Amino acid sequence: MQLVIIEDDKWFQLTLENLLETYFPEIKILGTAPNVKAGISLIEKTQPDFILADIQLGDETIFELMSQVETAHNYNFILTTSHENFALEAISHEVIDYILKPVNLENLTIAINKFKRRYKEKKELQQQSFVENAENKMLGISSVDKIEIVNTDDIVYIKADGRYSHFYLLDGTKKVASKNLGEYEKLLPKETFLRVHHSYLVNMSRVKNIHKTDGYYLELFDSTELISVSKRRQEVVVKFLKLKV
């Protein structure tokens, strides 16, 4: 975990650094800044996990920094102040905590523990999202003697062949699966793959052109075959690609 300190009182800045280094060695201090301008520069340069800042910074306030830092809502702020009248504004900015000076170990620990809980929750959500995305990207192609793992992004299209399915991949290879096309239509992400014909399931991100001579045919990147679109699926294809025709 990494933070920056924005504080115009040098003595208080050193006090905070000493408390953090002594009692929270797992937190790395990336730098300090004495005012809004320097604070913005420091945050954009270091991209900290959280920011420990005084509210009153000379003639400016930390809220001015929050309004100027791009995607400030992605940062976690713990604010310190000698003035109680900033409490409502601090709450409106959804800060982690609001500490009245003088800051001591007890109230600093409470604030940092709040940050740690939020940090842990964020990491768990990111991990869950990563796992879900990874699971959604991988597909097992079952043949008689093995299951081959492919990334769904590498699939250009799938062609039905009775109870078998032929996978055509980005690298030009073809794989045969012992499941019918309907099974893979259920498994593959519907935001990317579309059944354009009873014989074809297409990765629509690979569509290059639509040919309209004697029906609709899809020209795909990474393939020389034109994919026939059934008459009843032509309008669905146009809507799926969000085309204005």
Short mmCIF file of C-alpha atoms in Angstrom, two decimals:
data_model
loop_
_atom_site.label_atom_id
_atom_site.label_comp_id
_atom_site.label_asym_id
_atom_site.label_seq_id
_atom_site.Cartn_x
_atom_site.Cartn_y
_atom_site.Cartn_z
CA MET A 1 0.00 0.00 0.00
CA GLN A 2 1.28 3.43 -0.96
CA LEU A 3 0.33 6.97 -0.01
CA VAL A 4 1.28 10.60 -0.38
CA ILE A 5 1.03 13.31 2.27
CA ILE A 6 -0.24 16.79 1.41
CA GLU A 7 0.44 19.11 4.35
CA ASP A 8 1.64 22.72 4.55
CA ASP A 9 2.80 22.47 8.17
CA LYS A 10 6.30 20.95 8.00
CA TRP A 11 6.36 19.92 11.65
CA PHE A 12 3.01 18.14 11.37
CA GLN A 13 4.09 16.49 8.11
CA LEU A 14 7.16 15.04 9.85
CA THR A 15 4.98 13.90 12.76
CA LEU A 16 2.72 11.98 10.36
CA GLU A 17 5.71 10.44 8.60
CA ASN A 18 7.15 9.31 11.93
CA LEU A 19 3.85 7.72 13.03
CA LEU A 20 3.44 5.93 9.72
CA GLU A 21 7.00 4.65 9.54
CA THR A 22 6.93 3.48 13.16
CA TYR A 23 3.49 1.88 13.39
CA PHE A 24 2.54 1.14 9.77
CA PRO A 25 5.72 -0.12 8.05
CA GLU A 26 3.60 -1.90 5.41
CA ILE A 27 2.61 1.50 4.02
CA LYS A 28 5.12 3.18 1.72
CA ILE A 29 5.26 7.00 1.64
CA LEU A 30 5.77 8.00 -2.01
CA GLY A 31 6.26 11.70 -1.33
CA THR A 32 4.95 14.87 0.26
CA ALA A 33 3.59 18.15 -1.06
CA PRO A 34 2.89 21.49 0.70
CA ASN A 35 0.12 22.90 -1.50
CA VAL A 36 -2.59 22.13 -4.08
CA LYS A 37 -0.43 22.61 -7.18
CA ALA A 38 2.39 20.41 -5.90
CA GLY A 39 -0.15 17.91 -4.61
CA ILE A 40 -1.78 17.51 -8.03
CA SER A 41 1.61 16.97 -9.64
CA LEU A 42 2.62 14.42 -7.01
CA ILE A 43 -0.63 12.45 -7.26
CA GLU A 44 -0.56 12.30 -11.05
CA LYS A 45 3.09 11.23 -10.99
CA THR A 46 2.88 8.56 -8.29
CA GLN A 47 -0.73 7.26 -8.51
CA PRO A 48 -0.96 6.41 -4.79
CA ASP A 49 -3.45 4.05 -3.17
CA PHE A 50 -4.51 6.76 -0.75
CA ILE A 51 -3.81 10.36 0.22
CA LEU A 52 -3.36 11.77 3.71
CA ALA A 53 -4.03 15.49 3.46
CA ASP A 54 -4.69 18.61 5.46
CA ILE A 55 -7.89 20.35 4.40
CA GLN A 56 -6.58 23.91 4.72
CA LEU A 57 -3.52 24.45 2.53
CA GLY A 58 -2.61 28.12 2.76
CA ASP A 59 -5.34 30.08 0.99
CA GLU A 60 -6.63 26.94 -0.73
CA THR A 61 -8.32 23.73 0.38
CA ILE A 62 -7.90 20.08 -0.50
CA PHE A 63 -11.36 20.22 -2.10
CA GLU A 64 -9.90 22.41 -4.85
CA LEU A 65 -7.34 19.69 -5.50
CA MET A 66 -10.09 17.07 -5.62
CA SER A 67 -11.93 19.07 -8.28
CA GLN A 68 -8.79 19.29 -10.44
CA VAL A 69 -7.31 15.81 -10.15
CA GLU A 70 -8.62 13.62 -12.96
CA THR A 71 -10.78 10.76 -11.64
CA ALA A 72 -10.37 12.03 -8.06
CA HIS A 73 -13.16 9.66 -7.01
CA ASN A 74 -10.79 6.76 -7.64
CA TYR A 75 -8.49 7.99 -4.89
CA ASN A 76 -8.97 7.42 -1.18
CA PHE A 77 -8.57 10.49 1.00
CA ILE A 78 -8.00 10.70 4.74
CA LEU A 79 -8.32 14.35 5.74
CA THR A 80 -6.95 16.18 8.77
CA THR A 81 -7.98 19.63 9.96
CA SER A 82 -8.09 22.00 12.89
CA HIS A 83 -11.57 23.20 11.84
CA GLU A 84 -14.79 21.32 12.52
CA ASN A 85 -16.73 23.39 9.95
CA PHE A 86 -15.30 21.32 7.08
CA ALA A 87 -16.99 18.11 8.22
CA LEU A 88 -20.04 18.25 5.94
CA GLU A 89 -17.98 19.07 2.85
CA ALA A 90 -15.57 16.23 3.66
CA ILE A 91 -18.48 13.79 3.97
CA SER A 92 -19.93 14.98 0.65
CA HIS A 93 -16.64 14.02 -1.03
CA GLU A 94 -16.92 10.49 0.40
CA VAL A 95 -13.53 10.60 2.11
CA ILE A 96 -12.41 7.59 4.12
CA ASP A 97 -12.13 9.55 7.35
CA TYR A 98 -11.98 13.05 8.76
CA ILE A 99 -9.56 13.59 11.67
CA LEU A 100 -9.46 16.64 13.89
CA LYS A 101 -5.99 17.82 14.87
CA PRO A 102 -4.01 17.08 16.89
CA VAL A 103 -3.81 13.66 15.24
CA ASN A 104 -2.76 10.87 17.56
CA LEU A 105 -1.95 7.21 17.03
CA GLU A 106 -5.44 6.07 18.04
CA ASN A 107 -7.45 8.14 15.56
CA LEU A 108 -4.86 7.64 12.81
CA THR A 109 -5.09 3.87 13.32
CA ILE A 110 -8.88 3.99 13.06
CA ALA A 111 -8.65 5.93 9.79
CA ILE A 112 -6.00 3.67 8.28
CA ASN A 113 -7.94 0.54 9.24
CA LYS A 114 -10.95 1.98 7.39
CA PHE A 115 -8.74 2.44 4.34
CA LYS A 116 -7.36 -1.10 4.65
CA ARG A 117 -10.89 -2.55 4.66
CA ARG A 118 -11.79 -0.55 1.55
CA TYR A 119 -8.50 -1.49 -0.10
CA LYS A 120 -9.07 -5.19 0.65
CA GLU A 121 -12.63 -5.06 -0.72
CA LYS A 122 -11.40 -3.37 -3.90
CA LYS A 123 -8.66 -5.97 -4.42
CA GLU A 124 -11.13 -8.81 -3.86
CA LEU A 125 -13.51 -7.32 -6.43
CA GLN A 126 -10.65 -6.90 -8.92
CA GLN A 127 -9.58 -10.51 -8.36
CA GLN A 128 -13.14 -11.75 -8.77
CA SER A 129 -13.51 -9.73 -11.99
CA PHE A 130 -10.19 -11.10 -13.28
CA VAL A 131 -11.23 -14.68 -12.58
CA GLU A 132 -14.65 -14.19 -14.18
CA ASN A 133 -13.11 -12.60 -17.27
CA ALA A 134 -10.50 -15.33 -17.52
CA GLU A 135 -13.17 -18.02 -17.23
CA ASN A 136 -15.26 -16.27 -19.85
CA LYS A 137 -12.29 -16.09 -22.23
CA MET A 138 -11.35 -19.77 -22.13
CA LEU A 139 -13.19 -22.54 -23.91
CA GLY A 140 -12.59 -26.28 -23.97
CA ILE A 141 -12.88 -27.90 -27.41
CA SER A 142 -13.75 -31.54 -26.87
CA SER A 143 -12.62 -34.16 -29.36
CA VAL A 144 -12.60 -37.96 -29.06
CA ASP A 145 -9.28 -38.17 -27.21
CA LYS A 146 -8.65 -34.75 -25.63
CA ILE A 147 -9.91 -31.31 -24.63
CA GLU A 148 -8.04 -28.40 -26.21
CA ILE A 149 -8.13 -25.04 -24.44
CA VAL A 150 -8.54 -21.95 -26.63
CA ASN A 151 -9.02 -18.27 -25.90
CA THR A 152 -12.41 -17.19 -27.26
CA ASP A 153 -10.78 -14.09 -28.77
CA ASP A 154 -8.82 -16.43 -31.05
CA ILE A 155 -11.96 -17.94 -32.59
CA VAL A 156 -12.88 -16.41 -35.97
CA TYR A 157 -15.95 -18.57 -36.60
CA ILE A 158 -17.35 -22.04 -36.05
CA LYS A 159 -18.97 -24.15 -38.76
CA ALA A 160 -21.46 -26.93 -38.14
CA ASP A 161 -20.87 -30.39 -39.57
CA GLY A 162 -23.68 -32.59 -38.34
CA ARG A 163 -22.98 -33.37 -34.68
CA TYR A 164 -19.45 -31.99 -35.03
CA SER A 165 -18.19 -28.40 -35.07
CA HIS A 166 -15.20 -27.00 -36.95
CA PHE A 167 -13.35 -24.14 -35.25
CA TYR A 168 -11.45 -21.69 -37.47
CA LEU A 169 -8.84 -19.75 -35.47
CA LEU A 170 -6.85 -16.55 -35.87
CA ASP A 171 -3.61 -18.40 -36.55
CA GLY A 172 -5.18 -20.17 -39.53
CA THR A 173 -5.56 -23.54 -37.81
CA LYS A 174 -8.76 -25.59 -37.68
CA LYS A 175 -9.94 -27.74 -34.80
CA VAL A 176 -12.75 -30.29 -34.82
CA ALA A 177 -15.00 -30.69 -31.77
CA SER A 178 -17.36 -33.53 -30.99
CA LYS A 179 -20.16 -31.21 -29.87
CA ASN A 180 -22.77 -29.62 -32.11
CA LEU A 181 -22.88 -25.89 -32.85
CA GLY A 182 -25.85 -25.30 -30.55
CA GLU A 183 -23.78 -26.35 -27.54
CA TYR A 184 -21.11 -23.76 -28.31
CA GLU A 185 -23.71 -21.08 -28.97
CA LYS A 186 -24.78 -21.52 -25.33
CA LEU A 187 -21.20 -21.44 -24.01
CA LEU A 188 -19.72 -18.48 -25.90
CA PRO A 189 -20.31 -14.84 -24.85
CA LYS A 190 -23.42 -13.47 -26.54
CA GLU A 191 -21.97 -9.98 -26.72
CA THR A 192 -19.34 -11.26 -29.18
CA PHE A 193 -20.65 -14.39 -30.92
CA LEU A 194 -23.75 -14.54 -33.10
CA ARG A 195 -25.47 -17.45 -34.85
CA VAL A 196 -25.86 -15.95 -38.34
CA HIS A 197 -26.96 -19.18 -40.01
CA HIS A 198 -27.85 -22.67 -38.85
CA SER A 199 -24.34 -23.67 -39.99
CA TYR A 200 -22.30 -20.70 -38.67
CA LEU A 201 -21.49 -19.11 -35.33
CA VAL A 202 -19.34 -16.00 -35.90
CA ASN A 203 -17.06 -13.85 -33.76
CA MET A 204 -18.64 -10.55 -34.82
CA SER A 205 -15.57 -8.54 -33.83
CA ARG A 206 -13.87 -10.17 -36.85
CA VAL A 207 -16.43 -8.93 -39.43
CA LYS A 208 -14.77 -6.81 -42.11
CA ASN A 209 -17.55 -6.32 -44.69
CA ILE A 210 -21.07 -7.45 -45.56
CA HIS A 211 -21.59 -8.51 -49.17
CA LYS A 212 -25.16 -8.19 -50.44
CA THR A 213 -25.05 -9.91 -53.82
CA ASP A 214 -27.58 -12.76 -53.90
CA GLY A 215 -28.09 -12.54 -50.15
CA TYR A 216 -25.92 -11.49 -47.21
CA TYR A 217 -22.38 -12.81 -46.80
CA LEU A 218 -19.87 -11.83 -44.11
CA GLU A 219 -16.28 -11.15 -45.05
CA LEU A 220 -14.07 -11.74 -42.03
CA PHE A 221 -10.62 -10.66 -41.07
CA ASP A 222 -8.26 -13.66 -40.99
CA SER A 223 -10.47 -15.79 -43.26
CA THR A 224 -10.96 -16.20 -47.00
CA GLU A 225 -14.36 -17.89 -46.67
CA LEU A 226 -17.51 -15.79 -47.06
CA ILE A 227 -20.01 -16.68 -44.33
CA SER A 228 -23.61 -17.00 -45.45
CA VAL A 229 -26.23 -15.15 -43.39
CA SER A 230 -29.69 -16.68 -43.42
CA LYS A 231 -32.45 -14.38 -44.63
CA ARG A 232 -34.17 -14.31 -41.25
CA ARG A 233 -30.90 -13.34 -39.53
CA GLN A 234 -29.94 -10.46 -41.83
CA GLU A 235 -31.69 -7.78 -39.78
CA VAL A 236 -30.29 -9.29 -36.56
CA VAL A 237 -26.75 -9.01 -37.96
CA VAL A 238 -27.23 -5.34 -38.89
CA LYS A 239 -28.62 -4.54 -35.44
CA PHE A 240 -25.88 -6.51 -33.69
CA LEU A 241 -23.19 -4.51 -35.49
CA LYS A 242 -25.15 -1.29 -34.80
CA LEU A 243 -24.96 -0.33 -38.45
CA LYS A 244 -26.83 2.57 -39.97
CA VAL A 245 -27.86 1.42 -43.45
#
